[in-house]
Structures are given as structure tokens and as C-alpha cells.
């Protein structure tokens, strides 16, 4: 998924070194600020997951003021892209955990992107969790399909808003 993400972002596939650096940079920023738990607490367990997810994605702008105004800075845009890719699995998995009333599982820096997502979605603090490679491959394929879902209504809206250089979170 991260290789496809790189291709979609930069318009060409990454070299092995570029991909490794991209993956490493994303692994470094998978945690979300502990204060973001307060947002989860504000939602009931029957709140629609997309409402929770989109609210938390937008709330990131309050925690990362260094990239609030990216203007024409491609470096700040790159930082924001990496943060969004890194934190989305954490926010998505915590959304599911919140809805189910389960404890949140923190990202593990030793796992790749989809293994980490699987861990945060399905692990529990009361027992060891073994990563299932089949689930990780399925998550990888699912994320790839969603990454390049062409120009639909929501994509058009995001492109329109993004072209005005508003905050990217």
C-alpha cells in the first residue's frame, strides 16, 4: 500500500531506498497525541465510524500547528501527507475499539503498515496477538483499491478545497 501511495503522491514508483525511507518516516509518526482520546470520549458507541474518523482527522490540525499553513511549501505538504498516512490506521482502529468498548491498542514500530493496522484492530492487552499474514495481505489489497478510487464526488470536493491551500488536515 505504501508503495502505491508513493506512486500516487509523486507520480512515479519509488526506488527501494525511497520506499524504505518513506516507510521509516511513516513509522516514526504513527502515534496520536494522548489528548485526542478526549475526542473519542465525546462520541457515543453508536456514532457512525466515519463521523468519528473524519472528526479526528480534522482535529489533527490543532495538534500540528507547524504545518497549519503549508502555502507553497512542498516540504510541509510532504510532512502532512506522511502524518496523515501514519495516523490514519491508529485513528481508524481506535474508532473501532471505541465503538466496541475495547481498550485502544497503540501502534508497534516493529510492524509494517498493514501488520500494524491488523494489530491495532484485533489485538487485546489481555493476551498475545499473532499477526495473520493473510489478513495483512487482504488489508493491503483493500487499502490499494481505496487509494486509487478515481475521481468521485468526495475526491472532487477534496481537490477543490485543497487547491485553495487550506489546512490539509
XYZ file of C-alpha atoms in Angstrom:
169
model
C 0.000 0.000 0.000
C 2.721 2.462 0.882
C 4.454 1.815 -2.434
C 1.219 2.567 -4.300
C 0.683 5.635 -2.093
C 4.131 6.906 -3.021
C 3.353 6.348 -6.711
C 0.049 8.233 -6.450
C 1.615 11.106 -4.492
C 4.788 11.614 -6.535
C 3.766 10.224 -9.920
C 6.436 7.564 -10.166
C 7.262 4.385 -8.267
C 9.831 4.728 -5.502
C 13.279 3.194 -5.621
C 13.993 0.653 -2.891
C 15.786 3.327 -0.868
C 12.987 5.878 -1.359
C 10.391 3.308 -0.301
C 12.372 2.290 2.786
C 12.804 5.965 3.776
C 9.104 6.653 3.142
C 8.078 3.649 5.272
C 10.516 4.613 8.041
C 9.282 8.211 8.121
C 5.691 6.993 8.434
C 6.560 4.509 11.194
C 8.067 7.346 13.244
C 4.794 9.291 13.471
C 2.077 6.653 13.929
C 1.207 7.706 17.475
C -1.524 10.256 18.014
C -1.452 12.791 20.831
C -2.896 11.404 24.068
C -5.261 14.381 24.279
C -7.031 13.040 21.178
C -8.575 10.383 23.426
C -10.837 13.144 24.712
C -12.402 13.402 21.262
C -13.189 9.698 21.291
C -14.742 10.078 24.733
C -17.117 12.698 23.333
C -18.726 10.194 20.950
C -21.252 7.565 21.933
C -20.596 3.982 20.909
C -23.364 4.143 18.304
C -21.868 7.124 16.439
C -21.171 6.381 12.774
C -17.493 5.406 12.374
C -16.906 7.864 9.517
C -18.132 10.708 11.724
C -15.570 9.800 14.357
C -12.782 9.200 11.844
C -13.292 12.419 9.883
C -13.591 14.486 13.078
C -10.327 13.097 14.420
C -8.545 13.644 11.099
C -9.657 17.267 11.121
C -8.655 17.600 14.786
C -5.060 16.797 13.865
C -4.748 20.401 12.651
C -4.978 21.560 16.262
C -2.023 19.389 17.253
C 0.329 20.170 14.353
C 0.455 23.931 14.053
C 3.823 23.704 12.279
C 2.030 22.697 9.091
C -1.135 24.730 9.545
C -0.328 26.971 6.598
C 1.511 24.879 4.021
C 1.231 27.587 1.363
C 3.581 26.655 -1.440
C 5.959 24.616 0.758
C 6.266 21.123 -0.666
C 8.222 20.083 2.456
C 5.273 20.961 4.710
C 2.874 19.195 2.365
C 5.108 16.089 2.482
C 5.164 16.189 6.294
C 1.374 16.456 6.359
C 0.957 13.589 3.883
C 3.207 11.351 5.962
C 1.377 12.262 9.166
C -1.993 11.508 7.594
C -0.803 8.155 6.241
C 0.794 7.294 9.582
C -2.024 8.341 11.876
C -4.999 7.148 9.824
C -4.620 3.466 10.856
C -4.342 4.497 14.501
C -7.435 6.691 14.284
C -9.384 4.080 12.288
C -8.544 1.242 14.663
C -9.243 3.363 17.733
C -12.602 4.271 16.196
C -13.493 0.574 16.002
C -12.180 -0.030 19.531
C -14.245 2.899 20.831
C -17.444 1.687 19.153
C -16.891 -1.811 20.573
C -15.933 -0.502 24.026
C -12.499 -2.145 23.815
C -9.185 -0.697 25.011
C -7.073 1.109 22.441
C -4.014 -0.650 21.099
C -1.000 1.511 20.357
C 0.975 1.179 17.115
C 4.033 -1.046 17.193
C 7.098 0.412 15.477
C 8.443 -3.025 14.557
C 5.465 -3.882 12.347
C 4.885 -2.911 8.746
C 1.886 -0.754 7.804
C -0.758 -3.458 7.346
C 0.547 -5.694 10.142
C 0.337 -2.685 12.439
C -3.206 -1.905 11.320
C -4.201 -5.525 11.904
C -2.594 -5.484 15.347
C -4.388 -2.292 16.399
C -7.733 -3.544 15.051
C -7.746 -7.023 16.556
C -5.232 -7.265 19.427
C -6.188 -7.080 23.082
C -3.991 -6.125 26.052
C -5.030 -9.272 27.935
C -3.421 -11.757 25.534
C -0.666 -12.023 22.945
C -1.673 -11.421 19.353
C -0.101 -13.183 16.395
C -0.180 -11.355 13.070
C -2.040 -13.301 10.376
C -0.265 -12.745 7.015
C -3.489 -13.470 5.109
C -5.305 -10.657 6.909
C -2.396 -8.283 6.285
C -2.405 -9.104 2.564
C -6.172 -8.556 2.439
C -5.813 -5.199 4.224
C -3.026 -4.228 1.821
C -5.197 -5.015 -1.212
C -8.198 -3.231 0.298
C -6.166 -0.103 1.006
C -4.686 -0.133 -2.505
C -8.183 -0.345 -4.013
C -9.308 2.606 -1.910
C -6.161 4.635 -2.603
C -6.836 4.902 -6.313
C -10.619 5.030 -6.444
C -10.637 7.555 -9.267
C -12.439 10.855 -9.412
C -15.654 10.527 -7.443
C -17.717 13.193 -5.698
C -15.740 13.213 -2.443
C -12.423 13.248 -4.319
C -13.617 16.210 -6.384
C -14.596 18.074 -3.220
C -11.232 17.428 -1.557
C -9.336 18.503 -4.682
C -11.394 21.696 -4.903
C -10.822 22.581 -1.252
C -7.170 21.521 -1.345
C -6.459 23.730 -4.354
C -7.196 26.769 -2.175
C -4.336 25.746 0.173
C -6.497 25.453 3.263
C -5.199 23.372 6.122
C -4.661 19.842 4.826
C -5.941 18.076 7.935
